[in-house]
Short mmCIF file of C-alpha atoms in Angstrom, two decimals:
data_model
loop_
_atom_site.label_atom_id
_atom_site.label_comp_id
_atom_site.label_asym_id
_atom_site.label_seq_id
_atom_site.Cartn_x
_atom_site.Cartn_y
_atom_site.Cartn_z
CA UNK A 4 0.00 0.00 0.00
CA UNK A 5 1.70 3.54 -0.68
CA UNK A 6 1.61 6.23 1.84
CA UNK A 7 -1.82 6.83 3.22
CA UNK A 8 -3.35 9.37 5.57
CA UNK A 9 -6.11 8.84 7.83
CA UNK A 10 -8.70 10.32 10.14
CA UNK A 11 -9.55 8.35 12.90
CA UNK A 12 -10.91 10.38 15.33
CA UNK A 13 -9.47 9.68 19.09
CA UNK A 14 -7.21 7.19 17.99
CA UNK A 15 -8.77 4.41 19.06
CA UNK A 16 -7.47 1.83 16.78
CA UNK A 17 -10.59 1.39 15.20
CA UNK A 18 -11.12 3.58 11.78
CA UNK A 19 -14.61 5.54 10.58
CA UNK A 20 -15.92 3.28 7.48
CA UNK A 21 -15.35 5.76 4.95
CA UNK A 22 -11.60 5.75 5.98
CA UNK A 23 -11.81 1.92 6.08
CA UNK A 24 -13.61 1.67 2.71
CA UNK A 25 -10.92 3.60 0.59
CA UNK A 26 -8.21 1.59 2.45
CA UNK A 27 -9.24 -1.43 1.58
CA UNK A 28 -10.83 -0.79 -1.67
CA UNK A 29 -8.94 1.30 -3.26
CA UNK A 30 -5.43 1.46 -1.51
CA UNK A 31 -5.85 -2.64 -0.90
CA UNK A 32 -4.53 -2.42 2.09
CA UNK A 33 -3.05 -5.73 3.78
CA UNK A 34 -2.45 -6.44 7.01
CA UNK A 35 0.87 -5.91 8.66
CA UNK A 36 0.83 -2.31 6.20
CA UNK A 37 1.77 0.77 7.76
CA UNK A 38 -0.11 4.39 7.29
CA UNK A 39 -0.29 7.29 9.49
CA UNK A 40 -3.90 8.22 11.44
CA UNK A 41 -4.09 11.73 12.87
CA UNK A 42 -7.21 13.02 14.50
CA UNK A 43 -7.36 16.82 14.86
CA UNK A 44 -4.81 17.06 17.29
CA UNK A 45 -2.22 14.25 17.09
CA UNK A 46 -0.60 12.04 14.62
CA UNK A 47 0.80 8.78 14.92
CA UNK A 48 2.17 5.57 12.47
CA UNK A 49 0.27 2.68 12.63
CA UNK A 50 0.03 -0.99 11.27
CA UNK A 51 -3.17 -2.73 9.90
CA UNK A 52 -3.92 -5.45 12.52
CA UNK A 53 -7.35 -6.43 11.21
CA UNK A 54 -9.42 -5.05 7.55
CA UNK A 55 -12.70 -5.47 9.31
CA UNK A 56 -15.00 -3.86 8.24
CA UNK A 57 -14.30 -1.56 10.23
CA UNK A 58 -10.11 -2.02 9.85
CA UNK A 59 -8.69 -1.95 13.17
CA UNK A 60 -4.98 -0.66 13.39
CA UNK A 61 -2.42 -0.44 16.36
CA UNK A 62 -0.01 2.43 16.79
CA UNK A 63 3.40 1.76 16.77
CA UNK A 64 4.56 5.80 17.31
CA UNK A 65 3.06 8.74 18.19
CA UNK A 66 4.10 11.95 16.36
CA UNK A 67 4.08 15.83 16.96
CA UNK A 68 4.74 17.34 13.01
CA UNK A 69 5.28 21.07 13.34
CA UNK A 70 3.05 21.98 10.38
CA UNK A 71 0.80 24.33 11.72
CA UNK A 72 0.91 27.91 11.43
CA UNK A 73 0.98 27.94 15.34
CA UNK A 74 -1.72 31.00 15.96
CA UNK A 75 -4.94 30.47 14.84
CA UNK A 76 -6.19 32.12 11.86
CA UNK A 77 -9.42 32.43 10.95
CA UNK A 78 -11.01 33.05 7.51
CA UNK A 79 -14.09 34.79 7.40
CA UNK A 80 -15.39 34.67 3.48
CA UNK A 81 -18.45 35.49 2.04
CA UNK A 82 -20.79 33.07 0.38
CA UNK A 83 -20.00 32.54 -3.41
CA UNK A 84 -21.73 31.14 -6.33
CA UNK A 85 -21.42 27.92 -7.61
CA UNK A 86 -18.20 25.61 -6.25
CA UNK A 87 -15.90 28.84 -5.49
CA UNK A 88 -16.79 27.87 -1.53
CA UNK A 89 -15.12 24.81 -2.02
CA UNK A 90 -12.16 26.27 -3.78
CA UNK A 91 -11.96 28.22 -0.93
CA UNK A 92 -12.31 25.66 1.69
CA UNK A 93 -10.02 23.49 0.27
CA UNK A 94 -7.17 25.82 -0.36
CA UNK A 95 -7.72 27.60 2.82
CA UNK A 96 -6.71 24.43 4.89
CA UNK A 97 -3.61 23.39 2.61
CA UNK A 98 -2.44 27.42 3.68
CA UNK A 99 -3.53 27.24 7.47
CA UNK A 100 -6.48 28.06 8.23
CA UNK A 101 -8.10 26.73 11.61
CA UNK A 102 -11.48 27.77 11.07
CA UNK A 103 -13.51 28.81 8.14
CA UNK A 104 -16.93 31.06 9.20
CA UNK A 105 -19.47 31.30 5.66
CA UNK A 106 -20.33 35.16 5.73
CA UNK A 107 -24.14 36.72 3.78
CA UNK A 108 -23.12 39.92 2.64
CA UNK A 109 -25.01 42.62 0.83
CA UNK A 110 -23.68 41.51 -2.35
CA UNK A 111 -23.48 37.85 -1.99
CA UNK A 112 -25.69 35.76 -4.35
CA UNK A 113 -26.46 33.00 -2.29
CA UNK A 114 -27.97 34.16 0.55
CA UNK A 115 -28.33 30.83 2.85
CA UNK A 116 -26.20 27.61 2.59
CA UNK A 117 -27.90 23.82 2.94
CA UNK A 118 -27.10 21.22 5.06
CA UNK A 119 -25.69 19.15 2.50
CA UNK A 120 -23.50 21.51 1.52
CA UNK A 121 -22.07 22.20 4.80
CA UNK A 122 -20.97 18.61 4.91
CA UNK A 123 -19.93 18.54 1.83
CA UNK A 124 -17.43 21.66 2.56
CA UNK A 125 -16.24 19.82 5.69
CA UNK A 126 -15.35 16.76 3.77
CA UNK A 127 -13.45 18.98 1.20
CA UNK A 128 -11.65 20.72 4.55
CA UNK A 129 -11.10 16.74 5.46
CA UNK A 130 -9.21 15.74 2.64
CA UNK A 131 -7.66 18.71 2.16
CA UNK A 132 -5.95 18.36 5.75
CA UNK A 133 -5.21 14.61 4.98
CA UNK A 134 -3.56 15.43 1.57
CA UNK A 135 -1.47 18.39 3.05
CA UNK A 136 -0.22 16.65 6.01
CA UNK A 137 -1.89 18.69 8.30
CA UNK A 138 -2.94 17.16 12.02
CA UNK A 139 -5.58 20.19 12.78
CA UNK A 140 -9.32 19.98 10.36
CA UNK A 141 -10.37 23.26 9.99
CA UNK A 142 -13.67 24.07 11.46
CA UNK A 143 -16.23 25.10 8.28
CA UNK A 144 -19.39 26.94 9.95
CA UNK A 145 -22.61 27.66 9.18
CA UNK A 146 -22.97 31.27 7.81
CA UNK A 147 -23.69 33.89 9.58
CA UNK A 148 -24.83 37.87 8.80
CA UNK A 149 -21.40 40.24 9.08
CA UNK A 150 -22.87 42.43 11.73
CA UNK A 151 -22.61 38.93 13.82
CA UNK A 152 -18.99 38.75 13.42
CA UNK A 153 -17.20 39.87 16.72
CA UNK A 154 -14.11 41.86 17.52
CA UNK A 155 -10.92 40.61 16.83
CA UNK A 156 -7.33 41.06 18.36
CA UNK A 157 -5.59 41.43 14.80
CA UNK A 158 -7.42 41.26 11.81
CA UNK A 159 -6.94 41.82 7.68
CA UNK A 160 -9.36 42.82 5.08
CA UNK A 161 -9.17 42.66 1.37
CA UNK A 162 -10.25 45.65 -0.08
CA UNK A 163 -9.76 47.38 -3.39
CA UNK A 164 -9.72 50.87 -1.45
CA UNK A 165 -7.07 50.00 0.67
CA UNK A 166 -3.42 51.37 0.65
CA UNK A 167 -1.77 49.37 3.72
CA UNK A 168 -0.05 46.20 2.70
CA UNK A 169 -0.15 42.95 4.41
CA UNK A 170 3.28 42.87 5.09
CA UNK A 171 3.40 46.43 7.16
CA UNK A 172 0.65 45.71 9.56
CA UNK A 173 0.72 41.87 9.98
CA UNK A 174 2.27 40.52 13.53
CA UNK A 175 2.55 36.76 12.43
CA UNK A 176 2.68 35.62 16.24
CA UNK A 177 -0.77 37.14 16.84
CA UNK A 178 -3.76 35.15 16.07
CA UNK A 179 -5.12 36.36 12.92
CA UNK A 180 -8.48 37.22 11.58
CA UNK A 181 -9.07 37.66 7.24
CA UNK A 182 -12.44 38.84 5.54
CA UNK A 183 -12.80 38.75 2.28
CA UNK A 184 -16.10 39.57 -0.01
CA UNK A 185 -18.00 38.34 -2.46
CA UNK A 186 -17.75 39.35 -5.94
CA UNK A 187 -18.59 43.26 -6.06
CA UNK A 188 -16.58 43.01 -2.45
CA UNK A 189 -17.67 44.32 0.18
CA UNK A 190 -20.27 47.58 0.57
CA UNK A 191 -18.25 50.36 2.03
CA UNK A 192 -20.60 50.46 5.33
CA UNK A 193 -19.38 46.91 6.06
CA UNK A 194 -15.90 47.52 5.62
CA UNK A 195 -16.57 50.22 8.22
CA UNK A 196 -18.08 47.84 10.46
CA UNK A 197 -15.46 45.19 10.14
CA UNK A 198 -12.88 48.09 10.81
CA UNK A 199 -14.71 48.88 14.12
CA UNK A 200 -14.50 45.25 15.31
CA UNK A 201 -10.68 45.54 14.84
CA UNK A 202 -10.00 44.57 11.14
CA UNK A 203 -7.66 46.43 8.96
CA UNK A 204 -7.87 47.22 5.10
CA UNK A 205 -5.43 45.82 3.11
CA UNK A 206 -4.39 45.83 -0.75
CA UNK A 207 -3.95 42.82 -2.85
CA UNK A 208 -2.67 44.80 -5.39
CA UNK A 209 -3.61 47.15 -8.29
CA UNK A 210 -5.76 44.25 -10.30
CA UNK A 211 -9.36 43.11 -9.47
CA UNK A 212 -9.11 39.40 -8.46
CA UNK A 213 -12.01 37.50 -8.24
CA UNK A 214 -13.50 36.71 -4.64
CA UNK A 215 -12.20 33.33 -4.33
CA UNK A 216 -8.65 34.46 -5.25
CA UNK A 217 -8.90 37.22 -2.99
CA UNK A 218 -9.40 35.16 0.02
CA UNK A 219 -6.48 32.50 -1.41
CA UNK A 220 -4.16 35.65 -1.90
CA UNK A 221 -4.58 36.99 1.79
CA UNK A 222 -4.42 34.14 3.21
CA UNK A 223 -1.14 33.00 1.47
CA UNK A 224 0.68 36.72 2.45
CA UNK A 225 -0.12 35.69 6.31
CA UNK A 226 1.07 32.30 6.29
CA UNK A 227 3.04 30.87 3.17
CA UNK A 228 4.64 34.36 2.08
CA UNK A 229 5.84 34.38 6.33
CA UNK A 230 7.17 30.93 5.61
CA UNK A 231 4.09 29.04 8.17
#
C-alpha cells in the first residue's frame, strides 16, 4: 500500500468506514501495512492489525509534526456562487487556516447555505488536511450575517480601497483574523463595520481578483509568504 493518511478520530485503533472503505478498496490495504492516522490534534504511524470492516490498526509511534501555522487564523469569506466555496475551503486548509466562518453579505448571491453543503465543505476541509499533512481539520461553519462577526485582536481585510499592505501591519505571532467579499466586495458600510471590530484594510494589489482568489491571496501573504 503507498503512503496513506487517515482520520480516525481519538485514535482508538478502530477507523470511521469511509476511511476503512478507501483503504481497503482502493489502496488494498493488507495487514501488517503501515499508514499514518491523525485526529485533529495528534498524529501517529500505525500498522493494519485487522481489515474489518471496520479495519482496526495499532499504533506503533506517536508523532508531533510542526506543520501548523501555530496561531490560529481564521477566515471569514463570504458566500460565493457555484463551487468557489469549495475552492476556498479546500485551499484555505492546505495554507492554514483553523477555522472557516461562511459570511451573507449585501452583495453575496447565495444568501443561505444547505445542510448538505455544509458537509460537503467539511469533507473537502477533510481531505484537504489529509492530503497536506496537516494534524488540525479546519472548522467550516454555518454562515452567519457580518454584523454577527465579533471583535478581533488582529485582523486583515481585502479591499480594493485600501493602501496598507499585508506585510506592514501583519504581527505573524498574533492570532489572525481575514475577511474577504463576495464578488462586487464588500459595501463600504461593512468595511466600516469590520474596521470597528478591529480589522484592517489591506491591498492585494492594483488588479481586481475574483473573490475566491482574494481570500487565497490573503491568506497566502499571512502564512506561506511568512514561511508558516
Amino acid at each position: 500500500m503507498r503512503p496513506h493518511r487517515a482520520f480516525s478520530p481519538g485514535l482508538t485503533g478502530v477507523l470511521p468506514l469511509r476511511e476503512t472503505r478507501h483503504l481497503v478498496e482502493v489502496l488494498r490495504a493488507r495487514v501488517g501495512d503501515r499508514f499514518t492516522v491523525f485526529d485533529g490534534e495528534r498524529e501517529a504511524l500505525a500498522e493494519v492489525v485487522d481489515l474489518g470492516p471496520p479495519l482496526r490498526y495499532r499504533v506503533l509511534e506517536e508523532r508531533r509534526p510542526e506543520r501548523e501555522v501555530g496561531v490560529e487564523v481564521v477566515l471569514y469569506v463570504a458566500l460565493l456562487k457555484g463551487d468557489k466555496l469549495a475552492e476556498v475551503v479546500r485551499a484555505a486548509t492546505e495554507l492554514g487556516a483553523t477555522r472557516i466562518q461562511p459570511l451573507v453579505t449585501r452583495h453575496s448571491v447565495p444568501k443561505e447555505m444547505g445542510e448538505g453543503k455544509l458537509r460537503r465543505l467539511r469533507a473537502v476541509a477533510l481531505e484537504a488536511a489529509k492530503q497536506s499533512g496537516r494534524v488540525v481539520v479546519p472548522e467550516v461553519l454555518p454562515p452567519i450575517p457580518l454584523k454577527a462577526v465579533p471583535q478581533v485582536a488582529q485582523g486583515l481585510v481585502a479591499h480594493v480601497g485600501a493602501t496598507a499592505r499585508v506585510r506592514e501591519v501583519l504581527d505573524p505571532e498574533k492570532p489572525l483574523a481575514l475577511a474577504v467579499g463576495p464578488e462586487g466586495g464588500f459595501a463600504e458600510e461593512e468595511v466600516a463595520l469590520l474596521e470597528a471590530r478591529g480589522f484592517t484594510p489591506v491591498s492585494l494589489g492594483r488588479r481586481i481578483l475574483r473573490a475566491e482568489t482574494a481570500a487565497l491571496a490573503l491568506l497566502a501573504l499571512c502564512t506561506a509568504g511568512e514561511g508558516r
